[in-house]
Short mmCIF file of C-alpha atoms and ligand atoms in Angstrom, two decimals:
data_model
loop_
_atom_site.label_atom_id
_atom_site.label_comp_id
_atom_site.label_asym_id
_atom_site.label_seq_id
_atom_site.Cartn_x
_atom_site.Cartn_y
_atom_site.Cartn_z
CA LEU D 766 86.76 89.07 82.35
CA SER D 767 85.18 86.88 84.76
CA PHE D 768 86.24 88.62 87.85
CA THR D 769 84.88 92.23 86.11
CA ILE D 770 81.43 90.40 85.18
CA SER D 771 81.36 89.26 88.65
CA ALA D 772 81.77 92.79 89.86
CA ILE D 773 79.48 94.09 87.89
CA PHE D 774 76.57 91.50 88.91
CA SER D 775 78.01 92.21 92.38
CA LEU D 776 77.29 96.13 92.05
CA VAL D 777 73.88 95.51 90.69
CA PHE D 778 72.91 93.16 93.46
CA LYS D 779 74.54 94.76 96.00
CA SER D 780 75.86 91.73 96.81
CA LYS D 781 79.86 89.87 97.34
CA LYS D 782 78.52 86.46 96.28
CA PRO D 783 78.95 86.24 92.98
CA ILE D 784 82.62 87.50 93.14
CA TYR D 785 83.10 84.53 96.35
CA LEU D 786 81.54 82.22 93.39
CA THR D 787 83.75 82.77 90.68
CA MET D 788 86.71 82.94 92.68
CA LEU D 789 85.78 79.38 93.58
CA LEU D 790 84.78 78.57 90.11
CA LEU D 791 88.72 79.25 88.65
CA LEU D 792 90.20 78.18 92.20
CA SER D 793 88.37 74.63 91.27
CA ALA D 794 89.78 74.61 87.47
CA ALA D 795 93.21 75.46 89.09
CA ILE D 796 92.94 72.17 91.07
CA LEU D 797 91.22 70.07 88.51
CA ASN D 798 93.95 71.30 86.15
CA THR D 799 96.50 70.48 88.63
CA ILE D 800 95.03 66.54 89.41
CA ILE D 801 94.69 66.27 85.59
CA ILE D 802 97.67 67.75 84.34
CA LYS D 803 99.77 65.47 82.03
CA LYS D 804 102.72 64.27 82.82
CA PRO D 805 104.54 62.91 80.00
CA ALA D 806 106.14 59.54 80.72
CA LEU D 807 109.90 59.86 80.60
CA LYS D 808 112.35 56.92 79.59
CA LYS D 809 115.65 56.75 79.87
CA ASN D 810 117.64 56.09 76.36
CA GLU D 811 119.40 52.99 77.04
CA LYS D 812 121.47 52.77 74.12
CA GLU D 813 125.34 54.09 74.62
CA PHE D 814 126.98 55.81 71.56
CA SER D 815 130.34 55.23 71.29
CA HIS D 816 132.73 57.27 69.11
CA PRO D 817 136.42 57.58 70.41
CA THR D 818 137.35 59.51 67.34
CA VAL D 819 135.27 62.38 68.08
CA VAL D 820 136.89 62.55 71.56
CA GLN D 821 140.61 62.33 69.73
CA ASN D 822 139.63 65.25 67.54
CA LEU D 823 137.93 67.77 70.51
CA GLN D 824 141.66 67.10 72.49
CA LYS D 825 143.38 68.33 69.28
CA MET D 826 140.84 71.27 68.67
CA ILE D 827 141.41 72.40 72.54
CA LYS D 828 145.12 72.17 71.87
CA HIS D 829 145.33 75.39 69.33
CA GLU D 830 144.81 78.60 72.01
CA THR D 831 141.79 80.47 70.05
CA ILE D 832 142.02 83.56 72.64
CA LYS D 833 141.03 86.44 71.25
CA SER D 834 144.05 88.25 72.00
CA ASN D 835 146.09 85.69 70.27
CA ILE D 836 143.83 85.41 67.16
CA ASP D 837 144.21 89.92 66.90
CA LEU D 838 147.94 89.26 67.70
CA ASN D 839 148.71 86.87 65.22
CA ASP D 840 146.53 85.20 62.32
CA GLN D 841 148.41 82.28 62.26
CA VAL D 842 146.93 80.68 65.33
CA ARG D 843 143.61 81.16 63.35
CA GLU D 844 145.43 79.51 60.07
CA ALA D 845 146.64 76.45 62.40
CA TYR D 846 143.04 76.22 64.09
CA MET D 847 141.57 76.27 60.02
CA ASN D 848 144.29 73.85 58.61
CA GLU D 849 144.04 71.31 61.64
CA LEU D 850 140.10 71.10 60.89
CA LYS D 851 140.57 70.37 57.60
CA GLN D 852 142.67 67.60 58.33
CA LEU D 853 140.21 65.85 61.39
CA PHE D 854 137.03 66.28 58.95
CA PRO D 855 138.33 66.12 55.56
CA THR D 856 134.75 65.14 53.47
CA VAL D 857 133.38 68.19 55.32
CA PHE D 858 135.79 70.26 53.41
CA LYS D 859 135.94 68.48 50.31
CA GLU D 860 132.00 68.41 50.16
CA MET D 861 131.14 71.83 51.60
CA GLU D 862 132.61 75.07 50.36
CA LEU D 863 134.20 76.87 52.79
CA ARG D 864 133.56 80.55 52.88
CA LEU D 865 136.09 82.71 55.12
CA VAL D 866 135.22 86.09 56.59
CA SER D 867 137.38 88.15 58.41
CA ARG D 868 136.38 87.08 61.93
CA SER D 869 134.56 84.09 60.91
CA PHE D 870 134.28 80.48 58.47
CA LEU D 871 130.79 79.54 57.11
CA LEU D 872 130.65 75.57 55.03
CA HIS D 873 127.64 75.47 52.84
CA TYR D 874 126.28 72.26 51.38
CA LYS D 875 124.30 72.50 48.22
CA TYR D 876 122.19 69.63 47.25
CA GLU D 877 120.25 70.53 44.11
CA THR D 878 117.11 69.03 44.37
CA ASP D 879 116.79 69.92 47.91
CA PRO D 880 113.18 71.79 48.00
CA GLN D 881 113.20 73.03 51.28
CA LYS D 882 115.18 76.30 52.70
CA PRO D 883 118.96 75.31 53.96
CA PHE D 884 118.98 75.27 57.72
CA LEU D 885 122.27 76.57 60.04
CA ILE D 886 124.34 75.35 62.82
CA MET D 887 126.19 77.01 64.65
CA CYS D 888 129.42 77.33 67.59
CA HIS D 889 131.63 79.78 68.06
CA SER D 890 135.78 78.48 67.95
CA ASP D 891 137.13 81.54 70.26
CA VAL D 892 137.54 80.70 73.93
CA VAL D 893 137.85 83.22 77.34
CA ASP D 894 141.54 83.31 78.37
CA ALA D 895 142.72 80.72 81.05
CA THR D 896 144.19 82.07 83.87
CA GLY D 897 144.17 80.33 87.59
CA ASP D 898 145.50 76.88 88.92
CA TRP D 899 144.23 74.63 86.44
CA THR D 900 144.64 71.21 87.50
CA ASN D 901 145.89 69.77 84.22
CA PRO D 902 146.97 72.76 81.45
CA PRO D 903 143.79 74.61 79.87
CA PHE D 904 144.90 73.85 76.33
CA SER D 905 145.94 70.05 76.43
CA GLY D 906 142.64 68.36 76.05
CA VAL D 907 143.50 65.93 78.68
CA VAL D 908 140.85 62.47 79.21
CA LYS D 909 140.36 61.63 82.90
CA ASP D 910 137.70 59.92 84.31
CA ASN D 911 135.53 59.85 81.53
CA LYS D 912 135.83 63.49 81.12
CA ILE D 913 137.64 65.50 78.37
CA TYR D 914 139.15 68.86 80.12
CA GLY D 915 140.04 72.17 78.62
CA ARG D 916 139.32 75.65 77.96
CA GLY D 917 136.13 75.60 74.94
CA THR D 918 135.62 71.78 75.82
CA PHE D 919 132.07 73.58 76.62
CA ASP D 920 132.05 76.89 75.45
CA THR D 921 131.70 75.47 72.19
CA LYS D 922 134.68 73.90 70.75
CA GLY D 923 132.69 70.50 72.24
CA SER D 924 129.86 70.78 70.29
CA LEU D 925 131.51 72.41 66.97
CA CYS D 926 133.23 69.37 67.30
CA ALA D 927 130.35 67.05 67.49
CA MET D 928 128.23 68.87 64.36
CA LEU D 929 131.77 68.39 62.36
CA GLN D 930 132.17 64.86 63.41
CA ALA D 931 128.05 64.23 63.08
CA ALA D 932 128.91 66.00 58.89
CA GLU D 933 131.69 64.25 58.16
CA ASP D 934 130.22 61.00 59.10
CA LEU D 935 127.23 61.30 57.25
CA PHE D 936 129.38 62.87 54.14
CA SER D 937 131.86 59.26 54.31
CA GLN D 938 128.09 57.30 54.14
CA LYS D 939 126.49 59.83 51.26
CA LYS D 940 123.80 60.41 53.25
CA LEU D 941 123.24 63.94 53.07
CA THR D 942 120.30 64.88 50.54
CA ARG D 943 119.47 68.83 52.22
CA SER D 944 121.03 71.65 52.11
CA PHE D 945 122.37 72.84 55.28
CA TYR D 946 125.26 75.51 56.30
CA ILE D 947 127.92 74.95 59.24
CA PHE D 948 128.80 78.93 60.81
CA SER D 949 131.75 79.12 63.45
CA SER D 950 132.92 82.90 64.63
CA PHE D 951 135.85 83.85 65.91
CA ASP D 952 134.92 86.68 67.90
CA GLU D 953 131.45 85.48 69.99
CA GLU D 954 133.24 86.01 73.24
CA THR D 955 134.42 89.67 72.07
CA THR D 956 133.06 92.01 69.29
CA HIS D 957 130.48 89.99 67.49
CA VAL D 958 131.58 91.00 64.31
CA GLY D 959 131.94 87.23 62.72
CA ALA D 960 128.10 86.93 62.86
CA PRO D 961 126.07 90.13 61.82
CA GLU D 962 129.13 89.72 58.75
CA VAL D 963 127.98 86.62 57.46
CA VAL D 964 123.90 87.46 58.08
CA GLU D 965 125.02 90.41 55.99
CA TYR D 966 126.12 87.79 53.39
CA PHE D 967 122.81 86.03 53.62
CA LYS D 968 120.77 88.96 53.51
CA LYS D 969 122.51 90.25 50.23
CA GLU D 970 122.17 87.10 48.50
CA ASN D 971 118.15 86.84 49.82
CA ILE D 972 118.84 83.54 51.55
CA ILE D 973 116.43 82.76 54.17
CA LEU D 974 117.32 80.09 56.75
CA ASP D 975 114.88 77.25 57.84
CA PHE D 976 115.83 77.51 60.93
CA VAL D 977 118.98 77.90 62.83
CA LEU D 978 121.17 76.26 66.33
CA ASP D 979 123.09 78.02 68.68
CA GLU D 980 124.42 77.86 71.51
CA GLY D 981 122.81 78.72 74.61
CA GLY D 982 120.77 76.33 76.29
CA ALA D 983 121.88 72.77 77.43
CA ILE D 984 120.73 69.79 78.87
CA ILE D 985 121.15 70.95 83.20
CA ASP D 986 121.13 69.47 86.14
CA PRO D 987 117.50 70.35 88.16
CA PRO D 988 117.01 74.18 88.43
CA PHE D 989 114.44 74.30 90.99
CA PRO D 990 114.63 72.81 94.40
CA GLY D 991 112.20 69.87 94.36
CA LEU D 992 112.48 68.55 91.32
CA LYS D 993 113.99 65.45 90.29
CA HIS D 994 114.65 65.70 86.57
CA ARG D 995 117.34 67.05 84.38
CA CYS D 996 116.27 70.20 82.02
CA ALA D 997 116.91 70.28 77.96
CA MET D 998 116.72 74.07 78.23
CA ILE D 999 115.71 75.37 75.02
CA ALA D 1000 116.50 79.49 74.78
CA LEU D 1001 113.40 80.99 72.39
CA ALA D 1002 114.87 84.07 72.66
CA GLU D 1003 118.09 86.18 74.54
CA LYS D 1004 117.79 89.33 76.30
CA GLY D 1005 119.46 92.77 74.62
CA GLN D 1006 121.81 95.09 76.30
CA MET D 1007 123.04 98.41 76.37
CA THR D 1008 125.93 100.22 78.39
CA ILE D 1009 125.74 104.09 79.37
CA LYS D 1010 128.24 106.16 80.37
CA PHE D 1011 126.85 108.35 83.23
CA THR D 1012 128.64 111.82 83.85
CA ALA D 1013 127.78 114.31 86.68
CA THR D 1014 129.85 118.02 86.91
CA SER D 1015 130.81 121.06 89.38
CA ASN D 1016 131.95 123.83 89.82
CA GLY D 1017 134.26 122.02 92.71
CA GLY D 1018 135.78 123.23 95.51
CA HIS D 1019 137.24 122.90 98.40
CA SER D 1020 136.25 119.82 101.46
CA SER D 1021 136.32 122.69 103.94
CA GLN D 1022 133.00 124.17 102.43
CA PRO D 1023 131.54 121.32 100.00
CA PRO D 1024 128.51 122.22 97.92
CA ARG D 1025 125.16 120.54 99.03
CA ILE D 1026 124.99 119.06 95.64
CA THR D 1027 128.27 117.40 94.20
CA PRO D 1028 129.10 115.31 91.07
CA LEU D 1029 129.00 112.17 93.59
CA SER D 1030 126.31 112.72 95.42
CA THR D 1031 124.15 112.92 92.20
CA LEU D 1032 125.91 109.62 90.90
CA ALA D 1033 124.88 107.93 94.12
CA LYS D 1034 121.43 109.31 93.79
CA LEU D 1035 121.10 107.55 90.01
CA VAL D 1036 122.61 104.45 91.73
CA LEU D 1037 119.72 104.50 94.08
CA VAL D 1038 116.73 105.36 91.63
CA THR D 1039 117.49 103.10 88.64
CA PRO D 1040 116.79 99.95 90.14
CA LYS D 1041 113.19 101.36 90.20
CA MET D 1042 112.28 102.54 86.96
CA PHE D 1043 111.83 98.99 85.82
CA THR D 1044 109.28 96.91 86.34
CA ASN D 1045 108.79 93.09 86.79
CA ARG D 1046 106.42 91.37 84.69
CA VAL D 1047 106.33 87.82 84.06
CA HIS D 1048 106.89 86.92 80.72
CA PRO D 1049 104.61 84.48 78.59
CA ILE D 1050 107.64 82.46 77.90
CA THR D 1051 108.66 82.25 81.41
CA LEU D 1052 105.68 80.47 82.33
CA GLN D 1053 105.89 78.27 79.55
CA THR D 1054 108.43 77.11 80.91
CA PHE D 1055 107.21 76.29 84.54
CA LYS D 1056 104.12 74.70 82.86
CA SER D 1057 106.62 72.20 81.27
CA ILE D 1058 108.43 71.69 84.76
CA ALA D 1059 105.40 71.84 86.75
CA PRO D 1060 103.99 68.14 86.40
CA TYR D 1061 107.20 66.76 87.43
CA MET D 1062 106.97 68.79 90.70
CA LYS D 1063 105.24 68.35 94.50
CA PHE D 1064 102.45 70.58 95.87
CA PRO D 1065 102.62 73.83 96.40
CA LEU D 1066 104.92 74.21 93.54
CA ARG D 1067 102.97 72.05 91.22
CA PHE D 1068 99.75 74.02 92.09
CA ILE D 1069 101.35 77.26 91.96
CA LEU D 1070 103.71 77.29 88.93
CA GLY D 1071 101.46 74.56 86.80
CA ASN D 1072 98.81 77.49 87.07
CA GLY D 1073 100.68 80.60 86.33
CA TRP D 1074 97.64 82.46 84.82
CA LEU D 1075 96.24 82.55 87.85
CA PHE D 1076 99.13 82.58 89.99
CA LYS D 1077 101.15 85.09 87.99
CA PRO D 1078 101.93 87.70 91.07
CA LEU D 1079 102.36 84.56 93.27
CA VAL D 1080 104.57 83.00 90.58
CA LYS D 1081 106.53 86.77 90.35
CA LEU D 1082 107.37 86.27 93.60
CA VAL D 1083 108.80 82.71 93.90
CA LEU D 1084 111.36 84.36 90.87
CA LEU D 1085 112.03 87.30 93.13
CA ILE D 1086 113.87 85.05 95.68
CA ASN D 1087 117.15 84.78 94.00
CA SER D 1088 119.00 87.23 91.92
CA THR D 1089 119.17 84.61 88.91
CA SER D 1090 115.85 84.20 88.69
CA ALA D 1091 114.87 87.73 89.40
CA ALA D 1092 116.56 88.71 86.04
CA MET D 1093 113.65 86.34 84.08
CA LEU D 1094 111.19 89.40 85.24
CA ARG D 1095 112.85 92.90 84.42
CA THR D 1096 115.78 95.30 82.74
CA THR D 1097 118.81 94.60 85.27
CA ASN D 1098 121.42 97.24 86.16
CA VAL D 1099 124.83 97.28 87.28
CA PHE D 1100 127.41 99.81 88.05
CA THR D 1101 130.56 98.49 86.65
CA ILE D 1102 133.16 101.41 86.48
CA ALA D 1103 133.52 104.37 88.41
CA GLN D 1104 135.88 107.52 88.20
CA ALA D 1105 135.96 111.14 90.46
CA GLY D 1106 138.56 112.80 92.10
CA THR D 1107 142.39 112.62 92.60
CA GLU D 1108 142.66 114.40 96.38
CA PHE D 1109 140.70 113.89 99.71
CA ASN D 1110 139.79 117.51 99.76
CA VAL D 1111 138.87 118.89 96.49
CA VAL D 1112 135.52 118.49 95.35
CA PRO D 1113 135.73 116.44 92.21
CA ARG D 1114 134.67 118.71 88.97
CA GLU D 1115 133.52 115.84 87.45
CA ALA D 1116 132.37 112.33 88.02
CA SER D 1117 131.44 109.50 86.08
CA MET D 1118 129.96 105.73 86.10
CA VAL D 1119 129.56 102.92 83.53
CA ALA D 1120 126.52 100.90 83.70
CA ASN D 1121 125.26 97.73 82.36
CA PHE D 1122 121.76 96.67 81.34
CA ARG D 1123 120.00 93.81 80.04
CA PHE D 1124 116.63 94.11 78.93
CA GLY D 1125 113.44 92.65 80.38
CA LEU D 1126 111.64 91.61 77.62
CA HIS D 1127 108.37 93.98 77.94
CA GLN D 1128 110.92 96.45 78.11
CA ASP D 1129 113.14 96.75 75.40
CA TYR D 1130 115.75 98.92 74.26
CA ASN D 1131 114.22 101.96 73.70
CA GLU D 1132 111.91 102.15 76.27
CA SER D 1133 114.67 101.39 79.12
CA LYS D 1134 116.67 104.03 77.28
CA CYS D 1135 113.34 106.74 77.96
CA LEU D 1136 113.61 105.94 81.11
CA MET D 1137 116.95 106.53 81.79
CA GLU D 1138 116.90 109.70 79.53
CA LYS D 1139 114.24 110.94 82.28
CA VAL D 1140 116.48 110.70 85.68
CA CYS D 1141 119.00 111.40 83.77
CA LYS D 1142 117.50 114.86 83.20
CA LYS D 1143 115.92 115.34 86.17
CA LEU D 1144 119.24 115.08 88.01
CA ASN D 1145 120.83 116.92 85.86
CA VAL D 1146 123.37 113.74 84.48
CA LYS D 1147 124.74 113.51 81.43
CA MET D 1148 124.29 110.46 79.45
CA ASP D 1149 125.93 108.81 76.58
CA VAL D 1150 125.23 105.32 75.23
CA ILE D 1151 128.43 103.22 74.50
CA SER D 1152 126.87 100.56 72.94
CA GLY D 1153 123.59 97.91 72.64
CA CYS D 1154 121.19 95.87 71.13
CA LYS D 1155 117.73 95.32 71.34
CA ASN D 1156 116.05 91.79 72.64
CA SER D 1157 116.82 89.23 70.01
CA LYS D 1158 113.34 87.92 67.97
CA ILE D 1159 111.59 85.26 69.69
CA ALA D 1160 111.05 82.10 67.80
CA THR D 1161 108.51 80.45 67.31
CA THR D 1162 106.93 77.04 69.28
CA GLY D 1163 105.38 75.10 65.65
CA GLU D 1164 107.10 72.36 63.58
CA LYS D 1165 110.46 73.28 63.74
CA TYR D 1166 110.49 73.90 67.60
CA LYS D 1167 108.51 69.96 67.97
CA PHE D 1168 111.26 68.65 65.46
CA LEU D 1169 113.67 69.82 67.76
CA THR D 1170 112.11 68.28 71.39
CA LYS D 1171 111.75 65.06 69.08
CA THR D 1172 114.96 65.13 68.44
CA ILE D 1173 116.25 65.39 71.95
CA ASP D 1174 113.68 63.21 73.29
CA LYS D 1175 115.24 60.30 70.88
CA VAL D 1176 118.89 60.91 72.40
CA PHE D 1177 118.59 62.05 75.42
CA GLY D 1178 115.35 60.27 76.76
CA ASP D 1179 114.37 61.40 79.99
CA VAL D 1180 114.88 64.79 80.14
CA ILE D 1181 111.74 67.62 80.46
CA ILE D 1182 112.44 69.21 77.41
CA THR D 1183 111.25 73.36 78.21
CA PRO D 1184 111.42 76.40 76.32
CA TYR D 1185 113.37 79.43 77.94
CA PHE D 1186 114.95 82.52 77.43
CA ALA D 1187 118.75 82.88 77.46
CA LEU D 1188 119.91 86.14 79.96
CA GLY D 1189 123.45 86.37 78.45
CA GLY D 1190 123.99 87.05 74.92
CA THR D 1191 125.22 84.75 71.91
CA ASP D 1192 125.72 84.71 68.06
CA ALA D 1193 122.24 84.01 67.34
CA ARG D 1194 120.71 87.32 68.42
CA PHE D 1195 121.68 88.41 64.84
CA PHE D 1196 120.28 85.72 63.19
CA GLY D 1197 116.66 86.79 63.52
CA ASP D 1198 116.97 88.82 60.82
CA VAL D 1199 117.16 85.68 58.23
CA CYS D 1200 115.21 83.16 60.37
CA ASP D 1201 111.98 83.09 62.43
CA ASN D 1202 113.09 79.62 64.04
CA VAL D 1203 116.63 80.97 65.68
CA TYR D 1204 116.84 78.50 69.02
CA ARG D 1205 119.72 78.03 71.71
CA PHE D 1206 120.32 75.02 72.11
CA ILE D 1207 123.84 72.64 72.54
CA PRO D 1208 123.34 68.63 72.78
CA LEU D 1209 125.30 68.39 75.93
CA SER D 1210 124.34 67.44 79.08
CA VAL D 1211 126.49 68.60 81.68
CA SER D 1212 126.55 69.06 86.00
CA THR D 1213 125.56 72.26 87.90
CA ASP D 1214 129.91 71.78 88.87
CA GLN D 1215 130.26 71.68 84.83
CA LEU D 1216 127.70 74.54 84.05
CA LEU D 1217 129.93 76.65 86.35
CA ARG D 1218 133.27 75.58 85.10
CA MET D 1219 132.03 77.81 82.34
CA HIS D 1220 134.77 80.44 82.00
CA GLY D 1221 136.55 79.10 84.84
CA ILE D 1222 139.31 76.63 85.76
CA ASP D 1223 138.87 73.35 85.34
CA GLU D 1224 136.03 73.69 82.70
CA ASN D 1225 135.08 70.06 81.40
CA ILE D 1226 132.64 67.78 79.20
CA ASP D 1227 131.91 63.98 80.09
CA VAL D 1228 132.67 61.90 77.06
CA SER D 1229 129.57 59.99 76.61
CA THR D 1230 127.40 63.51 76.34
CA LEU D 1231 130.08 64.10 73.31
CA MET D 1232 129.35 61.08 71.56
CA GLN D 1233 125.81 61.81 72.66
CA ALA D 1234 125.80 65.04 70.83
CA VAL D 1235 127.52 63.67 67.23
CA GLU D 1236 124.43 61.26 67.53
CA PHE D 1237 121.74 64.46 68.27
CA TYR D 1238 123.34 66.88 65.43
CA LYS D 1239 123.27 63.55 63.26
CA GLU D 1240 119.72 63.26 63.73
CA ILE D 1241 119.44 66.92 62.92
CA ILE D 1242 120.95 66.72 60.27
CA LEU D 1243 119.15 63.57 58.54
CA GLY D 1244 116.20 63.77 60.59
CA GLN D 1245 115.49 66.76 57.93
CA ASN D 1246 116.10 64.45 55.00
CA LYS D 1247 112.97 62.70 56.22
CA GLN D 1248 110.67 65.34 55.63
ZN1 ZN Q 2519 129.73 80.97 74.35
#
């Protein structure tokens, strides 16, 4: 606005002075903002949490090979796992009503006089396959050097075990006065049937949830160069996605007299054009992320990122440096499957490719699909959407968010707490239909090495952070009691 006003003044008075003046004012505001920017003190929580039982319980949960293929082939795997949970957390299963939907389980505790809406904490029980050369067998739950190893320790049996343990402890102490749910699906890594089934149940029963807490964020090593503090990343939203099959056809022919355009040359064009269809935009959530982190950074990043409102183009450039941060700006696409001819000297009559898209928050399912339809029409390519879902609803940053940040601060202390949006998909996205406050955060503090081992070999978490997680979930369940 100030630029527009100064431009009008410049035109009227035929002088460039107002423009320079406005620029000077904005720059001074940015410098002042950088100087007075508040840097909340981060104090480490010196309290050590000890809870040997939760470690043993997680070891037992890891031993169940709840891999998708196993669950499909054999319901016994699921039954044995559920029986194990009942033995490990007897009071939870005594006090909470168990509801088994086809691909998930839901536990419900109803406190009759609780005037508030129930809340829900969740994490999935299925794990991805564990191939490769593991140092210890992936389903043994070995504890070594204060770390617990095994498929699912981080993704996400560790946090599920911690929340069940927290509830078990609180029920035993008869401290609960809130209505709440614990939910876990068996197909988060694959088909995503379990979560929507439960959401349908909530809708049918007219149940609206106070807040939902799922995986999707954690406490991680400093995500930016020059930053010294660890960050608790709370995802307020997640990207939607779609998978499309593109098919180009021709009359075929012999390679000695090739036509000017072939199915493969058309698809090659499509591959080159597709990324250009989508625009880069810095989303307000990303600006919020930088605003939380900037006070702890050094000049010039502190100056640029702390004043994202003024330096959006520069912020964009910083994000474009690597492909992970660039994905925060736009709809991304990648071609993953290709099929065409079988003979080296025959022009194929048909060629097809499959691409996966993840939407920028400003170019959701409909717009991204529409843009691809336009390109396909121009190139004469047939397009079939195989699957797709919209971007999730964006969670609020009001009272419930503040409660979450307070709890993280209380249990973990010296971490920067920041909102962001997740690039990958979780079960949480389905819950937007029954809740405005869906957050993605598990209270596990992991190193970059541990983070990268998710879905890889030697997945592990620290024993100490598992114990912190129990404390965190206790605060979550109890803190709501106090309100
Ligand atoms: Zn997961």
